PDB file of C-alpha atoms in Angstrom:
ATOM      1  CA  MET A 115       0.082  -0.112   0.047  1.00 33.00           C
ATOM      2  CA  THR A 116       1.249   3.758  -0.880  1.00 35.00           C
ATOM      3  CA  ILE A 117       0.814   6.014   2.219  1.00 36.00           C
ATOM      4  CA  SER A 118      -0.116   9.535   0.537  1.00 38.00           C
ATOM      5  CA  THR A 119       1.241  11.925   3.357  1.00 42.00           C
ATOM      6  CA  GLU A 120       4.357  13.913   3.245  1.00 45.00           C
ATOM      7  CA  GLN A 121       7.461  12.414   2.977  1.00 42.00           C
ATOM      8  CA  ASN A 122       9.707  14.388   5.348  1.00 57.00           C
ATOM      9  CA  SER A 123       6.936  13.370   8.558  1.00 83.00           C
ATOM     10  CA  LYS A 124       9.029  12.241  11.494  1.00 89.00           C
ATOM     11  CA  ILE A 125       7.520   9.234  13.205  1.00 92.00           C
ATOM     12  CA  LEU A 126       9.192   7.949  16.495  1.00 92.00           C
ATOM     13  CA  VAL A 127       8.521   4.039  16.495  1.00 93.00           C
ATOM     14  CA  VAL A 128       8.125   2.712  19.979  1.00 89.00           C
ATOM     15  CA  GLU A 129       8.483  -0.941  20.263  1.00 88.00           C
ATOM     16  CA  SER A 130       9.397  -3.169  23.022  1.00 85.00           C
ATOM     17  CA  GLU A 131       9.373  -6.298  20.376  1.00 87.00           C
ATOM     18  CA  ALA A 132      12.754  -6.064  18.391  1.00 90.00           C
ATOM     19  CA  PRO A 133      11.253  -8.047  15.610  1.00 90.00           C
ATOM     20  CA  VAL A 134       8.471  -5.909  15.285  1.00 88.00           C
ATOM     21  CA  ARG A 135       9.865  -2.429  15.819  1.00 90.00           C
ATOM     22  CA  ASN A 136      12.183  -3.605  12.906  1.00 91.00           C
ATOM     23  CA  PHE A 137       9.742  -4.167  11.451  1.00 89.00           C
ATOM     24  CA  ILE A 138       7.909  -1.481  11.507  1.00 91.00           C
ATOM     25  CA  ASP A 139      10.950   1.248  11.445  1.00 90.00           C
ATOM     26  CA  GLY A 140      11.786  -0.458   7.945  1.00 89.00           C
ATOM     27  CA  TYR A 141       8.083  -0.204   5.930  1.00 88.00           C
ATOM     28  CA  LEU A 142       7.851   3.506   7.327  1.00 90.00           C
ATOM     29  CA  ASN A 143      11.155   4.033   6.108  1.00 88.00           C
ATOM     30  CA  GLN A 144      10.160   3.852   2.665  1.00 87.00           C
ATOM     31  CA  THR A 145       8.257   6.864   2.811  1.00 86.00           C
ATOM     32  CA  TYR A 146       8.665   9.044   5.921  1.00 90.00           C
ATOM     33  CA  GLN A 147      11.535   9.722   8.550  1.00 91.00           C
ATOM     34  CA  VAL A 148      12.120   7.711  11.381  1.00 94.00           C
ATOM     35  CA  GLN A 149      13.895   6.379  14.300  1.00 94.00           C
ATOM     36  CA  SER A 150      12.699   3.595  17.585  1.00 93.00           C
ATOM     37  CA  ALA A 151      13.550   3.220  20.677  1.00 91.00           C
ATOM     38  CA  ALA A 152      12.895  -0.440  22.970  1.00 89.00           C
ATOM     39  CA  ASP A 153      11.332   1.221  25.764  1.00 84.00           C
ATOM     40  CA  GLY A 154       9.875   4.032  27.156  1.00 79.00           C
ATOM     41  CA  LYS A 155      13.221   6.555  28.762  1.00 81.00           C
ATOM     42  CA  THR A 156      15.004   6.240  25.316  1.00 87.00           C
ATOM     43  CA  ALA A 157      11.286   6.732  23.328  1.00 85.00           C
ATOM     44  CA  LEU A 158      11.432  10.379  25.993  1.00 82.00           C
ATOM     45  CA  GLU A 159      15.250  11.241  25.070  1.00 85.00           C
ATOM     46  CA  ILE A 160      14.286  10.485  21.129  1.00 88.00           C
ATOM     47  CA  PHE A 161      11.214  12.063  21.293  1.00 84.00           C
ATOM     48  CA  GLU A 162      12.944  15.745  23.290  1.00 79.00           C
ATOM     49  CA  GLU A 163      15.687  16.040  19.781  1.00 83.00           C
ATOM     50  CA  PHE A 164      13.769  14.618  16.913  1.00 85.00           C
ATOM     51  CA  ASN A 165      10.347  16.521  17.409  1.00 81.00           C
ATOM     52  CA  PRO A 166       8.235  14.243  15.799  1.00 86.00           C
ATOM     53  CA  VAL A 167       4.793  15.227  14.624  1.00 83.00           C
ATOM     54  CA  LEU A 168       3.202  10.730  15.130  1.00 88.00           C
ATOM     55  CA  VAL A 169       4.784   8.514  17.886  1.00 89.00           C
ATOM     56  CA  ILE A 170       3.960   4.642  17.082  1.00 89.00           C
ATOM     57  CA  GLY A 171       3.598   3.464  21.449  1.00 83.00           C
ATOM     58  CA  ASP A 172       4.017   0.315  22.846  1.00 80.00           C
ATOM     59  CA  GLY A 173       1.050  -0.289  25.077  1.00 76.00           C
ATOM     60  CA  ASN A 174       2.392  -2.393  26.890  1.00 72.00           C
ATOM     61  CA  LEU A 175       5.783  -0.554  27.977  1.00 68.00           C
ATOM     62  CA  PRO A 176       6.741  -0.943  31.389  1.00 59.00           C
ATOM     63  CA  ASP A 177       6.698   0.795  34.766  1.00 53.00           C
ATOM     64  CA  ASN A 178       3.898   3.579  33.444  1.00 56.00           C
ATOM     65  CA  ILE A 179       6.105   4.466  30.989  1.00 60.00           C
ATOM     66  CA  GLY A 180       3.602   4.460  28.141  1.00 63.00           C
ATOM     67  CA  VAL A 181       1.082   6.078  30.478  1.00 66.00           C
ATOM     68  CA  LYS A 182       4.188   9.311  30.830  1.00 69.00           C
ATOM     69  CA  LEU A 183       4.900   9.640  27.599  1.00 69.00           C
ATOM     70  CA  CYS A 184       0.978   9.906  26.765  1.00 69.00           C
ATOM     71  CA  GLU A 185       1.150  13.563  29.243  1.00 68.00           C
ATOM     72  CA  GLU A 186       4.387  14.735  28.210  1.00 68.00           C
ATOM     73  CA  MET A 187       2.729  14.637  23.985  1.00 63.00           C
ATOM     74  CA  GLN A 188      -0.375  16.364  25.807  1.00 60.00           C
ATOM     75  CA  LYS A 189       1.630  19.330  26.302  1.00 63.00           C
ATOM     76  CA  ARG A 190       2.413  19.347  22.644  1.00 61.00           C
ATOM     77  CA  LYS A 191       0.980  20.140  20.013  1.00 53.00           C
ATOM     78  CA  ASN A 192      -0.094  18.984  16.452  1.00 59.00           C
ATOM     79  CA  VAL A 193       1.804  15.910  18.186  1.00 74.00           C
ATOM     80  CA  PHE A 194      -0.608  12.484  17.129  1.00 78.00           C
ATOM     81  CA  LEU A 195      -0.314   9.730  19.779  1.00 79.00           C
ATOM     82  CA  LEU A 196      -1.402   5.828  18.099  1.00 80.00           C
ATOM     83  CA  VAL A 197      -0.393   3.206  20.585  1.00 80.00           C
ATOM     84  CA  ILE A 198      -0.586  -0.846  19.600  1.00 79.00           C
ATOM     85  CA  PHE A 199      -1.934  -2.759  22.196  1.00 72.00           C
ATOM     86  CA  SER A 200      -1.483  -6.617  22.146  1.00 70.00           C
ATOM     87  CA  SER A 201      -4.120  -9.139  22.667  1.00 58.00           C
ATOM     88  CA  VAL A 202      -2.791  -9.575  26.722  1.00 55.00           C
ATOM     89  CA  THR A 203      -3.190  -5.804  27.660  1.00 61.00           C
ATOM     90  CA  GLY A 204      -5.676  -5.696  29.790  1.00 67.00           C
ATOM     91  CA  GLU A 205      -9.066  -3.537  29.819  1.00 72.00           C
ATOM     92  CA  GLU A 206      -7.868  -1.241  32.712  1.00 73.00           C
ATOM     93  CA  ALA A 207      -4.522  -1.237  31.755  1.00 68.00           C
ATOM     94  CA  ARG A 208      -5.677   0.328  28.088  1.00 70.00           C
ATOM     95  CA  ILE A 209      -8.078   2.604  29.448  1.00 74.00           C
ATOM     96  CA  LYS A 210      -5.681   4.455  31.426  1.00 71.00           C
ATOM     97  CA  ILE A 211      -3.673   4.928  27.846  1.00 69.00           C
ATOM     98  CA  ILE A 212      -6.739   6.391  26.496  1.00 71.00           C
ATOM     99  CA  LYS A 213      -7.734   9.001  28.734  1.00 70.00           C
ATOM    100  CA  ALA A 214      -3.637   9.850  29.638  1.00 67.00           C
ATOM    101  CA  GLY A 215      -4.558  11.127  25.968  1.00 66.00           C
ATOM    102  CA  VAL A 216      -4.395   8.696  22.661  1.00 74.00           C
ATOM    103  CA  ASP A 217      -5.756  10.221  19.553  1.00 76.00           C
ATOM    104  CA  ASP A 218      -5.668   6.171  17.813  1.00 79.00           C
ATOM    105  CA  PHE A 219      -5.138   2.435  19.111  1.00 79.00           C
ATOM    106  CA  ILE A 220      -4.899  -0.927  17.444  1.00 82.00           C
ATOM    107  CA  GLY A 221      -4.358  -4.031  18.297  1.00 79.00           C
ATOM    108  CA  LYS A 222      -1.583  -6.950  17.686  1.00 80.00           C
ATOM    109  CA  PRO A 223      -1.649  -8.907  15.554  1.00 80.00           C
ATOM    110  CA  PHE A 224      -2.180  -6.322  12.812  1.00 82.00           C
ATOM    111  CA  SER A 225      -1.829  -5.897   9.112  1.00 84.00           C
ATOM    112  CA  PHE A 226       0.114  -3.267   7.909  1.00 83.00           C
ATOM    113  CA  GLU A 227      -2.068  -1.517   5.454  1.00 86.00           C
ATOM    114  CA  ASP A 228      -4.071  -1.276   7.964  1.00 86.00           C
ATOM    115  CA  LEU A 229      -1.580   0.232  10.535  1.00 88.00           C
ATOM    116  CA  ALA A 230      -0.792   2.849   6.778  1.00 87.00           C
ATOM    117  CA  VAL A 231      -4.144   4.047   6.504  1.00 87.00           C
ATOM    118  CA  ARG A 232      -4.338   4.913  10.473  1.00 86.00           C
ATOM    119  CA  ILE A 233      -0.892   6.852  10.145  1.00 88.00           C
ATOM    120  CA  GLU A 234      -2.360   8.543   6.511  1.00 85.00           C
ATOM    121  CA  ILE A 235      -5.380   9.699   8.627  1.00 81.00           C
ATOM    122  CA  LEU A 236      -3.533  11.129  11.833  1.00 82.00           C
ATOM    123  CA  LEU A 237      -1.302  13.039  10.138  1.00 81.00           C
ATOM    124  CA  ARG A 238      -4.397  13.979   6.970  1.00 77.00           C
ATOM    125  CA  GLU A 239      -5.878  16.039   9.702  1.00 69.00           C
ATOM    126  CA  MET A 240      -2.924  17.425  10.639  1.00 66.00           C
ATOM    127  CA  ASN A 241      -2.175  18.915   6.777  1.00 61.00           C
ATOM    128  CA  THR A 242      -5.425  19.481   5.469  1.00 55.00           C
ATOM    129  CA  VAL A 243      -7.315  22.130   8.655  1.00 47.00           C
ATOM    130  CA  THR A 244      -9.600  24.727   7.391  1.00 52.00           C
ATOM    131  CA  PRO A 245      -8.353  27.700   8.296  1.00 44.00           C
ATOM    132  CA  ARG A 246     -10.869  29.055  10.047  1.00 65.00           C
ATOM    133  CA  ASN A 247     -11.904  30.316  13.679  1.00 78.00           C
ATOM    134  CA  LEU A 248     -15.473  28.770  15.459  1.00 86.00           C
ATOM    135  CA  VAL A 249     -16.362  31.473  18.373  1.00 87.00           C
ATOM    136  CA  PHE A 250     -19.775  30.648  20.829  1.00 87.00           C
ATOM    137  CA  GLY A 251     -19.450  33.174  23.327  1.00 84.00           C
ATOM    138  CA  GLU A 252     -15.993  32.940  25.592  1.00 88.00           C
ATOM    139  CA  LEU A 253     -15.154  29.573  24.127  1.00 91.00           C
ATOM    140  CA  GLY A 254     -13.597  30.200  21.386  1.00 91.00           C
ATOM    141  CA  ILE A 255     -11.694  28.136  18.385  1.00 91.00           C
ATOM    142  CA  ASN A 256      -8.228  28.881  16.459  1.00 87.00           C
ATOM    143  CA  LEU A 257      -8.196  26.265  13.693  1.00 80.00           C
ATOM    144  CA  MET A 258      -4.937  28.290  11.791  1.00 75.00           C
ATOM    145  CA  SER A 259      -3.034  27.363  15.599  1.00 81.00           C
ATOM    146  CA  ARG A 260      -5.782  25.037  16.640  1.00 85.00           C
ATOM    147  CA  GLU A 261      -5.912  26.696  19.747  1.00 90.00           C
ATOM    148  CA  VAL A 262      -9.280  26.065  22.119  1.00 93.00           C
ATOM    149  CA  ARG A 263      -9.956  29.475  24.569  1.00 92.00           C
ATOM    150  CA  LEU A 264     -12.341  29.483  27.447  1.00 93.00           C
ATOM    151  CA  LYS A 265     -13.382  32.900  29.603  1.00 89.00           C
ATOM    152  CA  GLU A 266      -9.482  34.058  27.847  1.00 88.00           C
ATOM    153  CA  LYS A 267      -7.733  30.745  28.529  1.00 92.00           C
ATOM    154  CA  THR A 268      -6.914  27.664  26.815  1.00 92.00           C
ATOM    155  CA  LEU A 269      -7.803  24.734  26.931  1.00 93.00           C
ATOM    156  CA  ALA A 270      -4.478  21.753  26.444  1.00 90.00           C
ATOM    157  CA  LEU A 271      -6.509  19.304  24.608  1.00 91.00           C
ATOM    158  CA  THR A 272      -4.491  16.691  22.483  1.00 87.00           C
ATOM    159  CA  ALA A 273      -4.733  16.216  18.658  1.00 85.00           C
ATOM    160  CA  LEU A 274      -7.544  14.323  18.532  1.00 87.00           C
ATOM    161  CA  GLU A 275      -9.162  16.144  21.286  1.00 91.00           C
ATOM    162  CA  PHE A 276      -8.978  19.001  19.140  1.00 91.00           C
ATOM    163  CA  GLN A 277      -9.930  17.240  15.755  1.00 89.00           C
ATOM    164  CA  LEU A 278     -13.725  15.960  18.219  1.00 93.00           C
ATOM    165  CA  LEU A 279     -14.089  19.074  19.753  1.00 94.00           C
ATOM    166  CA  TYR A 280     -13.578  20.954  15.724  1.00 92.00           C
ATOM    167  CA  PHE A 281     -15.738  18.233  13.878  1.00 90.00           C
ATOM    168  CA  LEU A 282     -18.698  19.207  16.471  1.00 93.00           C
ATOM    169  CA  ALA A 283     -18.589  22.634  16.986  1.00 91.00           C
ATOM    170  CA  THR A 284     -19.118  23.261  12.832  1.00 87.00           C
ATOM    171  CA  TYR A 285     -22.313  21.224  13.338  1.00 85.00           C
ATOM    172  CA  PRO A 286     -23.578  23.763  16.080  1.00 87.00           C
ATOM    173  CA  GLY A 287     -27.278  21.537  17.449  1.00 87.00           C
ATOM    174  CA  LYS A 288     -26.892  18.204  14.763  1.00 89.00           C
ATOM    175  CA  ALA A 289     -26.113  15.535  16.520  1.00 92.00           C
ATOM    176  CA  TRP A 290     -24.364  12.843  15.593  1.00 92.00           C
ATOM    177  CA  SER A 291     -24.105   9.376  16.414  1.00 92.00           C
ATOM    178  CA  ARG A 292     -21.054   7.541  18.333  1.00 90.00           C
ATOM    179  CA  GLN A 293     -21.005   5.423  14.939  1.00 88.00           C
ATOM    180  CA  GLN A 294     -21.012   8.911  12.657  1.00 89.00           C
ATOM    181  CA  LEU A 295     -18.437   9.304  15.099  1.00 91.00           C
ATOM    182  CA  THR A 296     -16.203   6.801  14.665  1.00 87.00           C
ATOM    183  CA  GLU A 297     -16.124   7.785  11.422  1.00 84.00           C
ATOM    184  CA  LYS A 298     -16.092  10.919  10.794  1.00 84.00           C
ATOM    185  CA  VAL A 299     -14.026  11.599  13.168  1.00 86.00           C
ATOM    186  CA  TRP A 300     -11.153   8.502  14.011  1.00 81.00           C
ATOM    187  CA  GLY A 301     -11.624   7.267   9.770  1.00 75.00           C
ATOM    188  CA  TRP A 302     -12.430   4.037  10.890  1.00 69.00           C
ATOM    189  CA  LYS A 303     -15.423   1.839  10.422  1.00 69.00           C
ATOM    190  CA  CYS A 304     -16.733   0.928  13.768  1.00 64.00           C
ATOM    191  CA  ASN A 305     -18.275  -2.599  13.442  1.00 65.00           C
ATOM    192  CA  ASP A 306     -18.123  -3.037  17.565  1.00 65.00           C
ATOM    193  CA  PRO A 307     -20.223  -1.647  19.536  1.00 66.00           C
ATOM    194  CA  ARG A 308     -16.984  -1.708  22.441  1.00 67.00           C
ATOM    195  CA  ASP A 309     -15.206   0.099  19.811  1.00 67.00           C
ATOM    196  CA  GLU A 310     -17.774   3.257  20.234  1.00 76.00           C
ATOM    197  CA  GLN A 311     -16.971   3.657  23.543  1.00 83.00           C
ATOM    198  CA  VAL A 312     -13.491   5.656  22.689  1.00 86.00           C
ATOM    199  CA  VAL A 313     -15.875   8.329  21.855  1.00 90.00           C
ATOM    200  CA  ASP A 314     -17.629   8.626  25.737  1.00 92.00           C
ATOM    201  CA  VAL A 315     -13.889   8.617  27.301  1.00 91.00           C
ATOM    202  CA  TYR A 316     -12.905  11.504  24.593  1.00 92.00           C
ATOM    203  CA  ILE A 317     -15.550  13.932  25.390  1.00 94.00           C
ATOM    204  CA  ARG A 318     -15.739  12.752  29.230  1.00 93.00           C
ATOM    205  CA  LEU A 319     -11.978  14.289  28.057  1.00 93.00           C
ATOM    206  CA  ILE A 320     -12.943  17.411  26.956  1.00 94.00           C
ATOM    207  CA  ARG A 321     -15.744  17.862  28.974  1.00 94.00           C
ATOM    208  CA  ARG A 322     -13.233  17.886  32.292  1.00 92.00           C
ATOM    209  CA  LYS A 323     -10.992  20.133  30.243  1.00 93.00           C
ATOM    210  CA  MET A 324     -14.062  22.208  30.558  1.00 92.00           C
ATOM    211  CA  ALA A 325     -15.247  22.030  33.813  1.00 92.00           C
ATOM    212  CA  LYS A 326     -11.619  23.268  34.945  1.00 91.00           C
ATOM    213  CA  VAL A 327     -10.940  26.344  33.373  1.00 89.00           C
ATOM    214  CA  ASP A 328     -14.695  27.608  35.509  1.00 82.00           C
ATOM    215  CA  SER A 329     -17.187  24.108  36.989  1.00 80.00           C
ATOM    216  CA  ALA A 330     -20.026  27.027  36.309  1.00 76.00           C
ATOM    217  CA  VAL A 331     -19.645  27.129  32.380  1.00 74.00           C
ATOM    218  CA  PRO A 332     -22.316  25.607  30.029  1.00 72.00           C
ATOM    219  CA  ASN A 333     -22.083  22.238  28.587  1.00 83.00           C
ATOM    220  CA  PHE A 334     -21.190  22.776  24.893  1.00 91.00           C
ATOM    221  CA  ILE A 335     -21.587  19.107  24.290  1.00 94.00           C
ATOM    222  CA  GLN A 336     -24.318  17.894  25.128  1.00 93.00           C
ATOM    223  CA  THR A 337     -25.464  13.591  25.152  1.00 93.00           C
ATOM    224  CA  THR A 338     -28.113  12.755  22.869  1.00 90.00           C
ATOM    225  CA  HIS A 339     -29.104   9.874  25.103  1.00 89.00           C
ATOM    226  CA  GLY A 340     -29.524   5.773  23.495  1.00 87.00           C
ATOM    227  CA  TYR A 341     -27.105   7.621  20.257  1.00 91.00           C
ATOM    228  CA  GLY A 342     -24.190  10.495  20.710  1.00 93.00           C
ATOM    229  CA  TYR A 343     -24.041  13.821  20.738  1.00 95.00           C
ATOM    230  CA  THR A 344     -24.729  17.168  19.807  1.00 94.00           C
ATOM    231  CA  PHE A 345     -22.378  20.671  19.873  1.00 94.00           C
ATOM    232  CA  ALA A 346     -24.897  23.161  21.679  1.00 89.00           C
ATOM    233  CA  PRO A 347     -23.741  26.861  22.384  1.00 82.00           C
ATOM    234  CA  SER A 348     -25.966  28.565  24.965  1.00 66.00           C
ATOM    235  CA  ASP A 349     -24.721  31.471  22.874  1.00 50.00           C
ATOM    236  CA  ARG A 350     -26.735  31.680  20.468  1.00 44.00           C
ATOM    237  CA  ASN A 351     -24.827  34.639  18.893  1.00 42.00           C
ATOM    238  CA  ASN A 352     -22.248  32.059  18.037  1.00 50.00           C
ATOM    239  CA  LYS A 353     -20.583  33.189  14.192  1.00 50.00           C
ATOM    240  CA  LEU A 354     -17.637  31.410  12.294  1.00 49.00           C
ATOM    241  CA  VAL A 355     -14.950  33.735  11.107  1.00 47.00           C
ATOM    242  CA  SER A 356     -12.420  33.273   8.021  1.00 42.00           C
ATOM    243  CA  LYS A 357      -9.315  33.682   8.246  1.00 40.00           C
TER     244      LYS A 357
END
């Protein structure tokens, strides 16, 4: 499969199993600039120097390093994280890593065609952001800088949290099902109802970050029970500003 995104995109591969790491590294090096690490400590050191746009991480790294790597990337803008889970990764561990800021995940065994598509979708999201601002009262979404401000304070959203909020805010008042959101935002078909739960996780994370600014802020993302979510700003004097 040909990956059609920019060739100079930097990808960091963090994988404890040498055969898998070398295979991914060799496959991606045909198209991207790639560096790899076998453990979390080395990965964090490379991350600082290499400044990748995407990290493909092993979800089974010891000593909680996988979570630390996710948390570190939450501080950066325009950095995506794709985590590889194995069959032995427990549900509790998966949820903990997802909450730490994962943009997508894939389970072992996986095909490289599947991995390539997920990488292409994530990088396309980064490179094709529409240059517009969305303003809803005290909530502002700047698509050029990929910055969200609420009551003059910046929300520290991950890349995928930003994409999800932006997508919903682009269609105020429209209800989207969880399946539709996984297809529109994540870019993949949802064949297992359990996969839709990742939408709930990210919605909770966005709401929690908004509530940290002010617990009295309106609930911009409302639950449509038994279906999905709706972006419903309380301030009807909202506007979309082209830049």
